[in-house]
């Protein structure tokens, strides 16, 4: 369909709403305030603690920031934050979480929010998708779980890291 026609434009918007959901992501009020803080502080090194109950959207927030950092696409909320908009690409990142969240939450959430056809994922010996690569941008990230040997995460220079669940006390 010709995207210059009304019918073609409607079809393109419908396609994007399914395959490029991150374009339309809007954080809830609490998470939007986190974005405003990110935008108001110096860009050298930023560290945040975002605490909230279950089902407030923290995982979707993490997935959208991850997707945006690795596969720059337009999003009015994320574009408004210079630190995120100007973040170096390609980059390498990591999400640290529990094995349960990696397998039962992140696989589905990332599939929902990452742009279809723009990344390749692999298990690389894990029981969950552990590495995500973005061929067009050259960026990549991995999912590291707290049950993995910490030595397995050494010798890698990361540009960003997100710890999604409380770390073990051991």
Tab-separated table of C-alpha atoms in Angstrom:
chain	number	residue	atom	x	y	z
A	1	UNK	CA	0.000	0.000	0.000
A	2	UNK	CA	1.148	3.495	-0.786
A	3	UNK	CA	1.938	5.253	2.546
A	4	UNK	CA	1.098	8.608	0.915
A	5	UNK	CA	-2.591	7.722	0.795
A	6	UNK	CA	-4.854	7.835	3.859
A	7	UNK	CA	-5.398	4.086	3.675
A	8	UNK	CA	-1.681	3.438	3.243
A	9	UNK	CA	-0.821	5.754	6.127
A	10	UNK	CA	-3.334	3.979	8.376
A	11	UNK	CA	-1.854	0.609	7.429
A	12	UNK	CA	1.680	1.870	8.191
A	13	UNK	CA	0.633	3.199	11.597
A	14	UNK	CA	-1.080	-0.104	12.396
A	15	UNK	CA	2.083	-2.007	11.378
A	16	UNK	CA	4.280	0.222	13.549
A	17	UNK	CA	1.987	-0.167	16.557
A	18	UNK	CA	2.627	-3.915	16.390
A	19	UNK	CA	6.258	-4.175	15.235
A	20	UNK	CA	7.631	-0.909	16.674
A	21	UNK	CA	5.780	-0.511	19.972
A	22	UNK	CA	8.654	1.420	21.515
A	23	UNK	CA	7.771	4.424	19.343
A	24	UNK	CA	4.517	4.690	21.278
A	25	UNK	CA	5.783	3.844	24.759
A	26	UNK	CA	4.655	6.358	27.388
A	27	UNK	CA	5.988	5.884	30.923
A	28	UNK	CA	3.587	6.239	33.833
A	29	UNK	CA	3.866	9.300	36.076
A	30	UNK	CA	6.429	7.847	38.483
A	31	UNK	CA	8.694	6.652	35.657
A	32	UNK	CA	8.257	9.852	33.696
A	33	UNK	CA	9.598	11.719	36.741
A	34	UNK	CA	12.679	9.460	36.613
A	35	UNK	CA	13.209	10.472	32.980
A	36	UNK	CA	12.959	14.132	33.968
A	37	UNK	CA	15.674	13.574	36.599
A	38	UNK	CA	17.889	11.851	34.036
A	39	UNK	CA	17.462	14.857	31.780
A	40	UNK	CA	18.274	17.388	34.493
A	41	UNK	CA	21.587	16.000	35.760
A	42	UNK	CA	25.086	16.161	34.239
A	43	UNK	CA	25.673	13.376	31.753
A	44	UNK	CA	29.029	12.074	33.058
A	45	UNK	CA	27.845	9.069	35.063
A	46	UNK	CA	24.308	8.633	36.195
A	47	UNK	CA	23.001	6.230	38.834
A	48	UNK	CA	19.398	5.853	39.869
A	49	UNK	CA	17.378	3.674	42.165
A	50	UNK	CA	13.825	3.213	40.983
A	51	UNK	CA	11.689	1.488	43.566
A	52	UNK	CA	8.102	0.522	43.071
A	53	UNK	CA	5.655	-2.271	43.646
A	54	UNK	CA	4.828	-5.045	41.235
A	55	UNK	CA	2.954	-4.107	38.065
A	56	UNK	CA	3.948	-0.420	38.000
A	57	UNK	CA	5.818	-0.805	34.705
A	58	UNK	CA	9.463	-1.016	35.799
A	59	UNK	CA	10.289	-3.923	33.477
A	60	UNK	CA	8.636	-2.254	30.474
A	61	UNK	CA	10.607	0.896	31.366
A	62	UNK	CA	13.875	-1.095	31.423
A	63	UNK	CA	13.033	-2.780	28.109
A	64	UNK	CA	12.259	0.541	26.442
A	65	UNK	CA	15.400	2.271	27.672
A	66	UNK	CA	17.429	-0.760	26.579
A	67	UNK	CA	15.814	-0.805	23.154
A	68	UNK	CA	16.257	2.942	22.733
A	69	UNK	CA	19.943	2.833	23.690
A	70	UNK	CA	20.688	-0.036	21.308
A	71	UNK	CA	18.354	0.740	18.409
A	72	UNK	CA	17.730	4.488	18.309
A	73	UNK	CA	14.144	5.095	17.147
A	74	UNK	CA	11.838	8.060	17.687
A	75	UNK	CA	9.980	8.256	20.987
A	76	UNK	CA	8.843	11.636	22.342
A	77	UNK	CA	9.561	10.787	25.993
A	78	UNK	CA	13.020	9.303	25.422
A	79	UNK	CA	13.978	11.827	22.715
A	80	UNK	CA	13.353	14.618	25.246
A	81	UNK	CA	16.217	13.370	27.460
A	82	UNK	CA	19.551	14.559	26.013
A	83	UNK	CA	21.520	11.943	27.984
A	84	UNK	CA	19.563	9.132	26.297
A	85	UNK	CA	19.186	10.789	22.895
A	86	UNK	CA	22.922	11.514	22.624
A	87	UNK	CA	24.124	8.263	24.198
A	88	UNK	CA	26.978	6.777	22.192
A	89	UNK	CA	26.133	4.161	19.631
A	90	UNK	CA	27.216	1.478	19.162
A	91	UNK	CA	27.227	0.549	22.819
A	92	UNK	CA	27.322	-2.492	25.031
A	93	UNK	CA	25.063	-3.015	28.006
A	94	UNK	CA	23.803	-5.493	30.545
A	95	UNK	CA	20.590	-6.211	32.397
A	96	UNK	CA	21.172	-7.999	35.701
A	97	UNK	CA	18.203	-9.881	37.098
A	98	UNK	CA	17.052	-13.174	38.588
A	99	UNK	CA	17.059	-16.377	36.551
A	100	UNK	CA	13.285	-16.539	36.946
A	101	UNK	CA	12.782	-13.002	35.579
A	102	UNK	CA	15.235	-13.629	32.721
A	103	UNK	CA	13.294	-16.676	31.553
A	104	UNK	CA	9.703	-15.851	32.473
A	105	UNK	CA	9.525	-12.075	32.129
A	106	UNK	CA	12.285	-10.597	29.995
A	107	UNK	CA	11.957	-12.864	26.972
A	108	UNK	CA	8.327	-11.826	26.464
A	109	UNK	CA	8.788	-8.164	27.430
A	110	UNK	CA	11.799	-7.673	25.164
A	111	UNK	CA	10.021	-9.378	22.280
A	112	UNK	CA	7.104	-7.010	22.854
A	113	UNK	CA	9.195	-3.806	22.948
A	114	UNK	CA	12.230	-4.396	20.692
A	115	UNK	CA	11.642	-3.519	17.042
A	116	UNK	CA	10.856	-6.655	15.057
A	117	UNK	CA	13.602	-7.645	12.629
A	118	UNK	CA	16.159	-5.214	14.088
A	119	UNK	CA	17.886	-7.603	16.505
A	120	UNK	CA	19.097	-11.166	16.850
A	121	UNK	CA	19.004	-13.030	20.148
A	122	UNK	CA	20.736	-16.190	21.321
A	123	UNK	CA	20.702	-18.363	24.431
A	124	UNK	CA	24.473	-18.954	24.414
A	125	UNK	CA	24.243	-21.901	26.818
A	126	UNK	CA	21.646	-20.358	29.133
A	127	UNK	CA	18.001	-21.334	29.669
A	128	UNK	CA	16.881	-17.909	28.474
A	129	UNK	CA	17.782	-15.511	25.679
A	130	UNK	CA	21.081	-14.199	27.012
A	131	UNK	CA	22.513	-11.996	24.246
A	132	UNK	CA	20.778	-9.489	21.983
A	133	UNK	CA	22.652	-7.987	19.016
A	134	UNK	CA	21.565	-5.108	16.793
A	135	UNK	CA	23.367	-5.500	13.443
A	136	UNK	CA	22.386	-2.070	12.074
A	137	UNK	CA	23.655	-0.058	15.050
A	138	UNK	CA	26.407	-2.448	16.168
A	139	UNK	CA	25.081	-2.320	19.745
A	140	UNK	CA	24.437	-5.312	21.963
A	141	UNK	CA	23.414	-6.230	25.471
A	142	UNK	CA	23.267	-9.352	27.560
A	143	UNK	CA	21.126	-10.583	30.392
A	144	UNK	CA	23.204	-11.711	33.329
A	145	UNK	CA	21.515	-13.549	36.169
A	146	UNK	CA	22.501	-13.510	39.820
A	147	UNK	CA	22.984	-17.301	39.814
A	148	UNK	CA	25.800	-17.032	37.254
A	149	UNK	CA	29.409	-17.139	38.378
A	150	UNK	CA	30.485	-13.501	38.781
A	151	UNK	CA	33.732	-14.329	36.942
A	152	UNK	CA	31.624	-14.928	33.811
A	153	UNK	CA	30.755	-11.237	33.780
A	154	UNK	CA	34.322	-9.941	34.049
A	155	UNK	CA	36.598	-8.620	31.309
A	156	UNK	CA	33.797	-6.841	29.513
A	157	UNK	CA	33.626	-3.076	29.248
A	158	UNK	CA	30.031	-1.936	29.554
A	159	UNK	CA	28.592	1.419	28.555
A	160	UNK	CA	25.464	0.892	30.651
A	161	UNK	CA	24.011	-1.574	33.144
A	162	UNK	CA	20.581	-1.952	34.706
A	163	UNK	CA	19.943	-4.040	37.826
A	164	UNK	CA	16.273	-4.953	37.672
A	165	UNK	CA	15.695	-7.014	40.787
A	166	UNK	CA	17.214	-6.907	44.277
A	167	UNK	CA	20.548	-8.678	44.356
A	168	UNK	CA	21.125	-11.722	46.525
A	169	UNK	CA	22.394	-11.050	50.018
A	170	UNK	CA	25.093	-13.716	49.697
